[in-house]
Amino acid sequence: MTDTPLLKVNDVSKFYGSRIGCRNVSFELWPGEVLAIVGESGSGKTTLLSCLSTRLMPSSGIVEYHMRDGQYRDLARMGEAERRFLMRTDWGFVHQNPADGLRMTVSAGANVGERLMAVGDRHYGNIRATAADWLARVEIDEDRIDDQPRAFSGGMRQRLQIARNLVTSPRLVFMDEPTGGLDVSVQARLLDLVRGLVHDLGLSAIIVTHDLAVARLLSHRMMVMKDGLVIEQGLTDRVLDDPREPYTQLLVSSILQV
Amino acid sequence: MPTPLVVSEVFKSFTMHLRDGITLPVVSGVSFSVKKGECVVLGGPSGVGKSSILKMLYGNYAVDSGQILIEHQGHLVDLAHAAPRAVMEVRRDTLGYVSQFLRAVPRVSALDVVAEPLLARGVAQAEARERASDLLAKLNLPRELWQLPPATFSGGEQQRVNIARGFITDHAILLLDEPTASLDAVNRRVVVGMIAAKKAEGVALLGIFHDEEVRDAVADRILDVSAFSPRKAAA
């Protein structure tokens, strides 16, 4: 286990006018660690994810990322071009709605290949072969490589979005309700897939979800948010088996048993 | 010779915020240790806090105060106060746990459920699967089940998958929460043999066994948990 965090978050707050998005959030994310952010709608979890992934600029606080060259960089002080390069190569972002993360009118193969071209790959044959390999890894038949995602089911689109994000071997992946719009059987397949890939690739991930079962299955560590604040955090097992805060107890006790 | 597991003055209560904030004391002043090659069995009636003690030792329950000292790679870690990633590391390399029920993951085969702790420690997949097969065979799990996810298995079959998963690594400390509860006599004896083998390897074991025959066969010492019950102290 390495001894430097991948991401250092220090006292991050985001205000929308006088309304609080998230407030005074601090934590560190370590290589290979999967962190789940849970809480009900409006608790600030997506705002926090956006602040961490530079999709939103925090009102105050610092987010630092451990670059491949070993230096920590303050994300807010990075140039736009550099930040975009980071997002396209070393990071992934899996949206709840695959249409937000895919280009719906180009082929599945091109959706995956595009990220490879962004890191300088130019050999068509190699790009196509890698794309085909990744489609297989996310369980999409190779004969669908030239189809557009418009023609895919919701579950397939989500798996394609994951392939597109992981093809450049990112070190950090953000996921916003990755199983949100999927029916249960499709969800199970996707969860199993994500779990396997995270393990095999040694990825770090930050997953926003309101589904505690998803958090239990995928994450090592968990933060519970309410009204923009992190009210409880710790080992996922501990937070779910022995919730301490009133709101966390309410969340855990509200799960339906099957 | 260092003691792999030392529990010192551990207190635990639950505060039920949804029930007007009432506090339920669970255990108080829990102190004991487990030596290498020793199997300590937690005794006492149901509800006295035996499972809670195991869950605190594995990090699933927080403790109010006290220390849980684990010898991990040559130094001591206080699990009661360790950061989540330190707990993960101790679980991966030093501290194993066989829970009462298997938490089945959709689509993962029994064989891979068992092999997973080895993969997490960097063992190659082929070798991990081979060792998983050996254990499942030893526990008489029908071969045709190995490639299936255990969600649909019977209680006894799931429990054997769970035992194999817990026993596959060479963790120095093993926590066992009624591992033989739903097993038949033949498989109970297999598990008793596996526990004896762990003891011979110097593993420190702490378990809950309601079955007297199994308990008598494996226990070096029985620790009566009622001594730590706050209810008794109050009476």
CSV table of C-alpha atoms in Angstrom, one decimal:
chain,number,residue,atom,x,y,z
A,1,MET,CA,0.0,0.0,0.0
A,2,THR,CA,1.4,3.3,-1.0
A,3,ASP,CA,1.7,6.1,1.5
A,4,THR,CA,0.6,9.1,-0.5
A,5,PRO,CA,-3.1,9.9,-1.0
A,6,LEU,CA,-4.3,10.3,-4.6
A,7,LEU,CA,-6.7,13.1,-3.8
A,8,LYS,CA,-6.5,15.6,-0.9
A,9,VAL,CA,-9.7,17.5,-0.1
A,10,ASN,CA,-9.4,20.3,2.4
A,11,ASP,CA,-12.4,22.2,3.7
A,12,VAL,CA,-14.3,22.4,0.4
A,13,SER,CA,-17.5,24.4,0.4
A,14,LYS,CA,-19.9,25.4,-2.4
A,15,PHE,CA,-22.6,28.0,-2.1
A,16,TYR,CA,-25.3,28.7,-4.6
A,17,GLY,CA,-25.9,32.3,-3.6
A,18,SER,CA,-26.9,32.0,0.0
A,19,ARG,CA,-27.9,28.4,-0.3
A,20,ILE,CA,-25.5,25.7,0.8
A,21,GLY,CA,-24.4,23.1,-1.7
A,22,CYS,CA,-21.8,21.4,0.4
A,23,ARG,CA,-19.9,22.7,3.4
A,24,ASN,CA,-16.5,22.1,5.0
A,25,VAL,CA,-15.8,18.8,3.5
A,26,SER,CA,-12.3,17.3,4.1
A,27,PHE,CA,-11.0,13.9,3.3
A,28,GLU,CA,-8.2,12.0,1.6
A,29,LEU,CA,-8.6,9.3,-1.0
A,30,TRP,CA,-5.9,6.6,-1.3
A,31,PRO,CA,-4.9,4.6,-4.3
A,32,GLY,CA,-7.1,1.6,-4.8
A,33,GLU,CA,-9.7,2.9,-2.5
A,34,VAL,CA,-13.4,3.1,-3.3
A,35,LEU,CA,-15.3,5.8,-1.5
A,36,ALA,CA,-19.1,6.0,-1.5
A,37,ILE,CA,-20.9,9.2,-0.9
A,38,VAL,CA,-24.5,8.5,0.2
A,39,GLY,CA,-27.4,10.7,1.3
A,40,GLU,CA,-30.9,11.7,0.1
A,41,SER,CA,-31.6,13.9,-2.9
A,42,GLY,CA,-30.5,17.5,-2.2
A,43,SER,CA,-28.0,16.5,0.5
A,44,GLY,CA,-25.1,17.9,-1.6
A,45,LYS,CA,-23.5,14.7,-2.8
A,46,THR,CA,-23.6,15.5,-6.5
A,47,THR,CA,-22.4,19.1,-5.8
A,48,LEU,CA,-19.5,17.6,-3.9
A,49,LEU,CA,-18.7,15.2,-6.7
A,50,SER,CA,-18.8,18.1,-9.2
A,51,CYS,CA,-16.4,20.2,-7.0
A,52,LEU,CA,-14.0,17.3,-6.7
A,53,SER,CA,-14.0,16.6,-10.5
A,54,THR,CA,-13.5,20.2,-11.5
A,55,ARG,CA,-17.0,20.3,-13.1
A,56,LEU,CA,-17.8,23.0,-10.6
A,57,MET,CA,-15.4,25.5,-8.9
A,58,PRO,CA,-15.7,25.3,-5.1
A,59,SER,CA,-16.5,28.6,-3.3
A,60,SER,CA,-13.7,27.9,-0.9
A,61,GLY,CA,-11.3,25.1,0.0
A,62,ILE,CA,-8.6,23.2,-1.9
A,63,VAL,CA,-8.7,20.0,-3.9
A,64,GLU,CA,-5.3,18.6,-4.7
A,65,TYR,CA,-4.5,15.7,-7.0
A,66,HIS,CA,-1.4,13.5,-7.0
A,67,MET,CA,-0.2,13.7,-10.6
A,68,ARG,CA,1.7,10.9,-12.4
A,69,ASP,CA,4.9,12.9,-12.1
A,70,GLY,CA,4.6,12.7,-8.3
A,71,GLN,CA,3.6,16.3,-7.7
A,72,TYR,CA,0.4,17.5,-6.0
A,73,ARG,CA,-1.5,20.1,-8.0
A,74,ASP,CA,-4.2,22.4,-6.8
A,75,LEU,CA,-7.0,21.7,-9.3
A,76,ALA,CA,-8.4,25.2,-9.1
A,77,ARG,CA,-5.1,26.6,-10.2
A,78,MET,CA,-4.7,24.4,-13.2
A,79,GLY,CA,-5.1,25.7,-16.7
A,80,GLU,CA,-8.3,24.8,-18.6
A,81,ALA,CA,-6.3,22.8,-21.2
A,82,GLU,CA,-4.4,20.9,-18.6
A,83,ARG,CA,-7.6,20.1,-16.6
A,84,ARG,CA,-9.3,18.8,-19.7
A,85,PHE,CA,-6.4,16.6,-20.5
A,86,LEU,CA,-6.5,15.2,-17.0
A,87,MET,CA,-10.3,14.5,-17.4
A,88,ARG,CA,-9.7,12.7,-20.7
A,89,THR,CA,-6.8,10.6,-19.6
A,90,ASP,CA,-6.1,10.0,-15.9
A,91,TRP,CA,-9.7,10.4,-14.8
A,92,GLY,CA,-13.0,8.9,-15.7
A,93,PHE,CA,-16.5,10.3,-15.1
A,94,VAL,CA,-19.5,7.9,-15.3
A,95,HIS,CA,-22.7,9.8,-15.5
A,96,GLN,CA,-26.1,8.5,-14.3
A,97,ASN,CA,-27.5,9.0,-17.8
A,98,PRO,CA,-25.2,7.4,-20.3
A,99,ALA,CA,-26.3,9.9,-23.0
A,100,ASP,CA,-24.4,12.6,-20.9
A,101,GLY,CA,-21.2,10.7,-21.2
A,102,LEU,CA,-21.4,9.1,-24.6
A,103,ARG,CA,-21.6,10.5,-28.1
A,104,MET,CA,-24.9,9.0,-29.2
A,105,THR,CA,-24.4,9.5,-32.9
A,106,VAL,CA,-21.0,7.9,-33.4
A,107,SER,CA,-20.4,4.1,-33.2
A,108,ALA,CA,-19.7,2.2,-30.0
A,109,GLY,CA,-16.1,1.5,-31.2
A,110,ALA,CA,-15.5,5.2,-31.9
A,111,ASN,CA,-16.9,6.1,-28.5
A,112,VAL,CA,-14.2,4.0,-26.9
A,113,GLY,CA,-11.5,4.9,-29.5
A,114,GLU,CA,-12.0,8.6,-29.1
A,115,ARG,CA,-10.5,8.6,-25.6
A,116,LEU,CA,-7.5,6.6,-26.9
A,117,MET,CA,-6.9,9.2,-29.6
A,118,ALA,CA,-7.0,11.9,-26.9
A,119,VAL,CA,-3.9,10.2,-25.4
A,120,GLY,CA,-2.1,10.2,-28.8
A,121,ASP,CA,-3.0,6.8,-30.2
A,122,ARG,CA,-3.2,7.2,-34.0
A,123,HIS,CA,-3.0,3.6,-35.4
A,124,TYR,CA,-6.5,2.7,-36.6
A,125,GLY,CA,-6.0,-1.0,-36.3
A,126,ASN,CA,-4.7,-0.8,-32.7
A,127,ILE,CA,-7.5,1.5,-31.7
A,128,ARG,CA,-10.1,-0.7,-33.1
A,129,ALA,CA,-8.6,-3.8,-31.6
A,130,THR,CA,-8.4,-2.1,-28.1
A,131,ALA,CA,-12.0,-0.9,-28.5
A,132,ALA,CA,-13.1,-4.4,-29.4
A,133,ASP,CA,-11.3,-5.8,-26.4
A,134,TRP,CA,-12.9,-3.3,-24.1
A,135,LEU,CA,-16.4,-4.0,-25.5
A,136,ALA,CA,-15.8,-7.7,-24.7
A,137,ARG,CA,-14.7,-6.8,-21.1
A,138,VAL,CA,-18.0,-4.9,-20.5
A,139,GLU,CA,-19.9,-7.8,-22.2
A,140,ILE,CA,-20.9,-6.1,-25.4
A,141,ASP,CA,-20.8,-8.5,-28.4
A,142,GLU,CA,-18.1,-7.6,-30.8
A,143,ASP,CA,-20.5,-7.5,-33.7
A,144,ARG,CA,-22.1,-4.3,-32.1
A,145,ILE,CA,-18.9,-2.3,-32.5
A,146,ASP,CA,-20.2,-0.3,-35.5
A,147,ASP,CA,-23.6,0.3,-34.0
A,148,GLN,CA,-24.4,3.7,-32.4
A,149,PRO,CA,-25.3,3.7,-28.7
A,150,ARG,CA,-28.8,5.0,-29.7
A,151,ALA,CA,-29.5,1.5,-30.7
A,152,PHE,CA,-28.3,0.1,-27.3
A,153,SER,CA,-30.4,-0.7,-24.3
A,154,GLY,CA,-29.9,1.3,-21.1
A,155,GLY,CA,-27.7,-1.3,-19.5
A,156,MET,CA,-25.6,-1.7,-22.6
A,157,ARG,CA,-25.2,2.1,-22.9
A,158,GLN,CA,-24.0,2.2,-19.3
A,159,ARG,CA,-21.5,-0.5,-19.9
A,160,LEU,CA,-20.3,1.3,-23.0
A,161,GLN,CA,-19.8,4.5,-21.0
A,162,ILE,CA,-17.7,2.5,-18.5
A,163,ALA,CA,-15.6,1.1,-21.3
A,164,ARG,CA,-15.1,4.6,-22.7
A,165,ASN,CA,-13.9,5.8,-19.4
A,166,LEU,CA,-11.6,3.0,-18.5
A,167,VAL,CA,-9.8,2.5,-21.8
A,168,THR,CA,-7.2,5.0,-21.0
A,169,SER,CA,-6.3,3.3,-17.7
A,170,PRO,CA,-7.4,6.2,-15.5
A,171,ARG,CA,-6.3,6.2,-11.9
A,172,LEU,CA,-9.4,7.9,-10.5
A,173,VAL,CA,-13.0,7.4,-11.6
A,174,PHE,CA,-16.0,9.5,-10.5
A,175,MET,CA,-19.4,7.8,-10.7
A,176,ASP,CA,-22.7,9.6,-10.3
A,177,GLU,CA,-25.5,7.1,-9.5
A,178,PRO,CA,-24.0,4.6,-12.0
A,179,THR,CA,-26.9,2.1,-11.6
A,180,GLY,CA,-29.6,4.8,-11.1
A,181,GLY,CA,-31.8,4.3,-14.1
A,182,LEU,CA,-31.3,0.6,-14.6
A,183,ASP,CA,-33.7,-2.3,-13.6
A,184,VAL,CA,-32.5,-4.6,-11.0
A,185,SER,CA,-31.2,-7.5,-13.0
A,186,VAL,CA,-29.2,-5.1,-15.2
A,187,GLN,CA,-28.0,-3.4,-12.1
A,188,ALA,CA,-26.6,-6.6,-10.6
A,189,ARG,CA,-24.6,-7.3,-13.8
A,190,LEU,CA,-23.2,-3.8,-13.9
A,191,LEU,CA,-22.3,-3.8,-10.2
A,192,ASP,CA,-20.5,-7.1,-10.6
A,193,LEU,CA,-18.7,-5.7,-13.7
A,194,VAL,CA,-17.6,-2.5,-11.9
A,195,ARG,CA,-16.5,-4.4,-8.8
A,196,GLY,CA,-14.3,-6.7,-10.9
A,197,LEU,CA,-12.8,-3.9,-13.0
A,198,VAL,CA,-12.1,-1.8,-9.9
A,199,HIS,CA,-10.3,-4.7,-8.4
A,200,ASP,CA,-8.4,-5.9,-11.5
A,201,LEU,CA,-7.2,-2.4,-12.4
A,202,GLY,CA,-6.5,-1.2,-8.9
A,203,LEU,CA,-8.7,1.9,-9.5
A,204,SER,CA,-9.6,4.5,-7.0
A,205,ALA,CA,-13.2,5.6,-7.3
A,206,ILE,CA,-15.7,8.0,-5.8
A,207,ILE,CA,-19.2,6.8,-6.2
A,208,VAL,CA,-22.3,8.9,-5.4
A,209,THR,CA,-25.3,6.8,-4.7
A,210,HIS,CA,-28.5,6.8,-2.7
A,211,ASP,CA,-28.5,3.0,-2.7
A,212,LEU,CA,-26.9,1.6,0.4
A,213,ALA,CA,-26.7,-1.9,-1.1
A,214,VAL,CA,-24.6,-0.5,-4.0
A,215,ALA,CA,-22.3,1.3,-1.4
A,216,ARG,CA,-22.0,-2.0,0.6
A,217,LEU,CA,-21.0,-4.0,-2.5
A,218,LEU,CA,-18.6,-1.5,-4.1
A,219,SER,CA,-17.1,0.7,-1.5
A,220,HIS,CA,-14.4,0.3,1.2
A,221,ARG,CA,-15.3,3.6,2.9
A,222,MET,CA,-18.4,5.7,3.1
A,223,MET,CA,-19.4,9.3,3.8
A,224,VAL,CA,-23.0,10.1,4.7
A,225,MET,CA,-24.2,13.6,3.7
A,226,LYS,CA,-27.1,15.7,5.0
A,227,ASP,CA,-27.9,19.3,4.3
A,228,GLY,CA,-24.5,19.8,2.6
A,229,LEU,CA,-22.5,18.4,5.6
A,230,VAL,CA,-20.7,15.1,6.0
A,231,ILE,CA,-22.4,13.9,9.1
A,232,GLU,CA,-20.7,10.5,9.4
A,233,GLN,CA,-17.9,8.6,7.8
A,234,GLY,CA,-15.9,5.5,8.2
A,235,LEU,CA,-15.4,1.9,7.0
A,236,THR,CA,-18.5,1.0,4.9
A,237,ASP,CA,-19.2,-2.1,7.1
A,238,ARG,CA,-19.0,-0.1,10.2
A,239,VAL,CA,-21.3,2.8,9.0
A,240,LEU,CA,-23.9,0.3,7.8
A,241,ASP,CA,-23.7,-2.2,10.7
A,242,ASP,CA,-23.3,0.3,13.5
A,243,PRO,CA,-24.6,3.7,12.3
A,244,ARG,CA,-24.0,6.4,15.0
A,245,GLU,CA,-25.8,9.5,13.8
A,246,PRO,CA,-29.6,9.8,13.9
A,247,TYR,CA,-29.9,10.4,10.2
A,248,THR,CA,-27.7,7.4,9.3
A,249,GLN,CA,-29.7,5.2,11.6
A,250,LEU,CA,-32.8,6.4,9.8
A,251,LEU,CA,-31.3,5.6,6.4
A,252,VAL,CA,-30.1,2.2,7.4
A,253,SER,CA,-33.4,1.3,9.1
A,254,SER,CA,-35.3,2.3,6.0
A,255,ILE,CA,-33.8,-0.4,3.8
A,256,LEU,CA,-36.4,-2.9,2.7
A,257,GLN,CA,-35.5,-6.5,3.4
A,258,VAL,CA,-36.2,-8.9,0.5
B,1,MET,CA,6.5,-14.5,21.8
B,2,PRO,CA,4.1,-11.6,21.0
B,3,THR,CA,0.4,-12.2,21.6
B,4,PRO,CA,-1.5,-11.7,18.4
B,5,LEU,CA,-4.8,-10.4,19.9
B,6,VAL,CA,-5.2,-8.4,23.1
B,7,VAL,CA,-8.5,-6.8,24.1
B,8,SER,CA,-8.3,-4.3,26.9
B,9,GLU,CA,-11.2,-2.5,28.8
B,10,VAL,CA,-13.6,-2.4,25.8
B,11,PHE,CA,-17.0,-0.8,26.4
B,12,LYS,CA,-19.8,-0.8,23.9
B,13,SER,CA,-23.3,0.5,23.9
B,14,PHE,CA,-25.9,1.3,21.2
B,15,THR,CA,-27.7,4.7,21.2
B,16,MET,CA,-31.0,4.3,19.4
B,17,HIS,CA,-31.8,7.8,18.1
B,18,LEU,CA,-35.0,6.6,16.5
B,19,ARG,CA,-36.2,5.3,19.8
B,20,ASP,CA,-36.0,8.6,21.8
B,21,GLY,CA,-32.2,8.2,22.1
B,22,ILE,CA,-32.3,5.3,24.6
B,23,THR,CA,-28.9,3.8,25.2
B,24,LEU,CA,-28.6,0.0,25.3
B,25,PRO,CA,-25.4,-1.1,27.0
B,26,VAL,CA,-23.9,-4.2,25.3
B,27,VAL,CA,-20.7,-5.1,27.1
B,28,SER,CA,-18.4,-3.3,29.6
B,29,GLY,CA,-14.8,-3.8,30.6
B,30,VAL,CA,-14.1,-6.6,28.1
B,31,SER,CA,-10.4,-7.7,28.6
B,32,PHE,CA,-8.8,-10.9,27.4
B,33,SER,CA,-6.1,-12.1,25.0
B,34,VAL,CA,-5.7,-15.0,22.6
B,35,LYS,CA,-2.3,-16.6,22.2
B,36,LYS,CA,-0.8,-18.2,19.1
B,37,GLY,CA,-2.2,-21.7,18.4
B,38,GLU,CA,-5.0,-21.2,21.0
B,39,CYS,CA,-8.7,-21.5,20.4
B,40,VAL,CA,-10.8,-19.4,22.8
B,41,VAL,CA,-14.5,-19.9,22.7
B,42,LEU,CA,-16.9,-17.1,23.8
B,43,GLY,CA,-19.6,-18.6,26.1
B,44,GLY,CA,-22.7,-17.4,27.8
B,45,PRO,CA,-26.4,-17.2,27.0
B,46,SER,CA,-27.8,-15.6,23.8
B,47,GLY,CA,-28.0,-11.8,23.8
B,48,VAL,CA,-25.1,-11.5,26.2
B,49,GLY,CA,-22.9,-9.8,23.6
B,50,LYS,CA,-20.8,-12.6,22.0
B,51,SER,CA,-21.4,-11.7,18.4
B,52,SER,CA,-21.0,-8.0,19.2
B,53,ILE,CA,-17.5,-8.7,20.6
B,54,LEU,CA,-16.6,-10.5,17.3
B,55,LYS,CA,-18.0,-7.6,15.3
B,56,MET,CA,-16.0,-5.1,17.3
B,57,LEU,CA,-12.9,-7.1,16.8
B,58,TYR,CA,-13.5,-7.2,13.0
B,59,GLY,CA,-14.2,-3.4,12.9
B,60,ASN,CA,-17.9,-3.8,12.0
B,61,TYR,CA,-19.0,-2.2,15.2
B,62,ALA,CA,-17.4,0.9,16.7
B,63,VAL,CA,-16.3,0.7,20.4
B,64,ASP,CA,-17.1,3.4,22.9
B,65,SER,CA,-13.7,3.1,24.7
B,66,GLY,CA,-10.9,0.6,25.2
B,67,GLN,CA,-8.3,-1.0,22.9
B,68,ILE,CA,-8.2,-3.9,20.5
B,69,LEU,CA,-4.6,-4.6,19.8
B,70,ILE,CA,-3.7,-6.8,16.8
B,71,GLU,CA,-0.2,-7.8,15.9
B,72,HIS,CA,0.0,-6.9,12.2
B,73,GLN,CA,3.3,-7.3,10.3
B,74,GLY,CA,5.5,-6.9,13.3
B,75,HIS,CA,3.8,-3.9,14.9
B,76,LEU,CA,0.7,-3.4,17.0
B,77,VAL,CA,-2.5,-1.8,15.5
B,78,ASP,CA,-5.2,-0.6,17.8
B,79,LEU,CA,-8.3,-1.6,15.7
B,80,ALA,CA,-10.6,0.4,18.0
B,81,HIS,CA,-9.0,3.6,16.7
B,82,ALA,CA,-7.5,2.7,13.4
B,83,ALA,CA,-8.3,4.6,10.1
B,84,PRO,CA,-10.5,2.7,7.6
B,85,ARG,CA,-7.7,1.9,5.3
B,86,ALA,CA,-5.6,0.5,8.2
B,87,VAL,CA,-8.6,-1.8,9.1
B,88,MET,CA,-8.8,-2.9,5.5
B,89,GLU,CA,-5.1,-3.7,5.5
B,90,VAL,CA,-5.3,-5.7,8.7
B,91,ARG,CA,-8.3,-7.6,7.3
B,92,ARG,CA,-6.5,-8.4,4.1
B,93,ASP,CA,-3.3,-9.7,5.7
B,94,THR,CA,-3.9,-10.6,9.4
B,95,LEU,CA,-7.5,-10.9,10.6
B,96,GLY,CA,-10.0,-13.3,9.1
B,97,TYR,CA,-13.7,-13.7,9.9
B,98,VAL,CA,-16.2,-16.4,9.2
B,99,SER,CA,-19.6,-14.8,9.6
B,100,GLN,CA,-22.7,-16.7,10.4
B,101,PHE,CA,-24.3,-15.9,7.1
B,102,LEU,CA,-22.8,-15.5,3.6
B,103,ARG,CA,-23.3,-12.2,2.0
B,104,ALA,CA,-23.7,-13.4,-1.6
B,105,VAL,CA,-22.7,-11.2,-4.5
B,106,PRO,CA,-24.8,-11.5,-7.6
B,107,ARG,CA,-23.1,-13.5,-10.4
B,108,VAL,CA,-19.9,-14.4,-8.6
B,109,SER,CA,-19.4,-18.2,-8.5
B,110,ALA,CA,-18.8,-20.1,-5.3
B,111,LEU,CA,-15.3,-20.9,-6.4
B,112,ASP,CA,-14.5,-17.2,-6.9
B,113,VAL,CA,-16.1,-16.2,-3.6
B,114,VAL,CA,-13.7,-18.6,-1.9
B,115,ALA,CA,-10.7,-17.6,-4.0
B,116,GLU,CA,-11.2,-13.8,-3.6
B,117,PRO,CA,-9.2,-13.3,-0.3
B,118,LEU,CA,-6.2,-14.8,-2.0
B,119,LEU,CA,-6.6,-12.7,-5.1
B,120,ALA,CA,-6.7,-9.6,-2.9
B,121,ARG,CA,-3.3,-10.6,-1.6
B,122,GLY,CA,-1.8,-10.9,-5.0
B,123,VAL,CA,-2.0,-14.7,-5.6
B,124,ALA,CA,-2.4,-15.6,-9.2
B,125,GLN,CA,-5.9,-16.6,-10.3
B,126,ALA,CA,-5.1,-20.1,-11.3
B,127,GLU,CA,-3.4,-20.9,-8.0
B,128,ALA,CA,-6.2,-19.2,-6.0
B,129,ARG,CA,-8.9,-21.2,-7.8
B,130,GLU,CA,-6.9,-24.4,-7.3
B,131,ARG,CA,-6.7,-23.9,-3.6
B,132,ALA,CA,-10.3,-22.9,-3.4
B,133,SER,CA,-11.2,-26.1,-5.2
B,134,ASP,CA,-9.2,-28.1,-2.7
B,135,LEU,CA,-11.1,-26.6,0.2
B,136,LEU,CA,-14.5,-26.9,-1.3
B,137,ALA,CA,-13.8,-30.6,-2.1
B,138,LYS,CA,-12.6,-31.1,1.5
B,139,LEU,CA,-15.9,-29.6,2.8
B,140,ASN,CA,-17.9,-31.9,0.5
B,141,LEU,CA,-19.5,-29.2,-1.5
B,142,PRO,CA,-20.9,-30.9,-4.6
B,143,ARG,CA,-18.7,-30.1,-7.6
B,144,GLU,CA,-21.6,-29.1,-9.8
B,145,LEU,CA,-22.2,-26.1,-7.5
B,146,TRP,CA,-18.7,-24.6,-7.7
B,147,GLN,CA,-19.4,-22.5,-10.8
B,148,LEU,CA,-22.8,-21.2,-9.5
B,149,PRO,CA,-23.4,-18.1,-7.4
B,150,PRO,CA,-24.1,-19.2,-3.8
B,151,ALA,CA,-27.3,-17.1,-3.5
B,152,THR,CA,-29.6,-20.1,-4.2
B,153,PHE,CA,-27.6,-22.6,-2.1
B,154,SER,CA,-29.0,-24.2,1.0
B,155,GLY,CA,-27.9,-22.8,4.4
B,156,GLY,CA,-25.4,-25.6,5.0
B,157,GLU,CA,-23.9,-25.1,1.5
B,158,GLN,CA,-23.6,-21.4,1.9
B,159,GLN,CA,-22.0,-21.9,5.3
B,160,ARG,CA,-19.4,-24.2,3.8
B,161,VAL,CA,-18.6,-21.6,1.1
B,162,ASN,CA,-18.2,-19.1,3.9
B,163,ILE,CA,-15.9,-21.4,5.9
B,164,ALA,CA,-13.7,-22.1,2.8
B,165,ARG,CA,-13.4,-18.4,2.2
B,166,GLY,CA,-12.4,-17.7,5.8
B,167,PHE,CA,-9.9,-20.6,6.0
B,168,ILE,CA,-8.2,-20.2,2.6
B,169,THR,CA,-5.6,-17.6,3.7
B,170,ASP,CA,-2.9,-18.0,6.3
B,171,HIS,CA,-4.2,-15.1,8.5
B,172,ALA,CA,-2.7,-15.1,12.0
B,173,ILE,CA,-6.0,-14.5,13.7
B,174,LEU,CA,-9.4,-16.0,12.8
B,175,LEU,CA,-12.8,-15.0,14.2
B,176,LEU,CA,-15.5,-17.7,13.9
B,177,ASP,CA,-19.2,-16.8,14.4
B,178,GLU,CA,-21.0,-20.2,14.7
B,179,PRO,CA,-19.3,-21.7,11.6
B,180,THR,CA,-20.9,-25.1,12.2
B,181,ALA,CA,-24.5,-24.0,13.0
B,182,SER,CA,-26.1,-25.4,9.9
B,183,LEU,CA,-23.8,-28.3,9.1
B,184,ASP,CA,-24.4,-32.0,9.3
B,185,ALA,CA,-22.3,-34.3,11.5
B,186,VAL,CA,-19.8,-35.3,8.8
B,187,ASN,CA,-19.1,-31.7,7.8
B,188,ARG,CA,-18.9,-30.6,11.4
B,189,ARG,CA,-16.1,-33.0,11.9
B,190,VAL,CA,-14.3,-31.7,8.8
B,191,VAL,CA,-14.5,-28.2,10.2
B,192,VAL,CA,-13.2,-29.4,13.6
B,193,GLY,CA,-10.3,-30.9,11.8
B,194,MET,CA,-9.6,-27.7,9.9
B,195,ILE,CA,-9.7,-25.7,13.2
B,196,ALA,CA,-7.2,-28.2,14.7
B,197,ALA,CA,-4.9,-27.7,11.6
B,198,LYS,CA,-5.1,-23.9,12.1
B,199,LYS,CA,-4.1,-24.3,15.7
B,200,ALA,CA,-1.2,-26.5,14.8
B,201,GLU,CA,0.0,-23.7,12.4
B,202,GLY,CA,-0.1,-21.2,15.3
B,203,VAL,CA,-3.2,-19.3,14.3
B,204,ALA,CA,-5.0,-17.6,17.1
B,205,LEU,CA,-8.7,-18.4,17.0
B,206,LEU,CA,-11.7,-16.8,18.7
B,207,GLY,CA,-15.1,-18.3,18.1
B,208,ILE,CA,-18.7,-18.8,19.1
B,209,PHE,CA,-19.9,-22.4,19.0
B,210,HIS,CA,-23.3,-23.4,20.3
B,211,ASP,CA,-22.8,-27.0,19.4
B,212,GLU,CA,-21.3,-28.7,22.5
B,213,GLU,CA,-19.6,-31.5,20.7
B,214,VAL,CA,-17.7,-29.0,18.5
B,215,ARG,CA,-17.0,-26.7,21.4
B,216,ASP,CA,-15.5,-29.5,23.4
B,217,ALA,CA,-13.4,-30.6,20.5
B,218,VAL,CA,-11.8,-27.2,19.6
B,219,ALA,CA,-11.8,-25.1,22.8
B,220,ASP,CA,-8.7,-24.6,24.8
B,221,ARG,CA,-10.5,-22.2,27.1
B,222,ILE,CA,-14.0,-20.9,27.4
B,223,LEU,CA,-14.5,-17.2,28.2
B,224,ASP,CA,-17.8,-16.5,29.9
B,225,VAL,CA,-19.0,-13.2,28.3
B,226,SER,CA,-21.7,-12.8,31.0
B,227,ALA,CA,-18.8,-11.5,33.2
B,228,PHE,CA,-18.8,-8.4,30.9
B,229,SER,CA,-22.5,-7.9,30.8
B,230,PRO,CA,-23.5,-4.5,32.1
B,231,ARG,CA,-26.9,-5.8,33.0
B,232,LYS,CA,-25.4,-8.3,35.4
B,233,ALA,CA,-23.3,-5.5,36.9
B,234,ALA,CA,-26.4,-3.4,37.4
B,235,ALA,CA,-28.4,-6.2,39.1
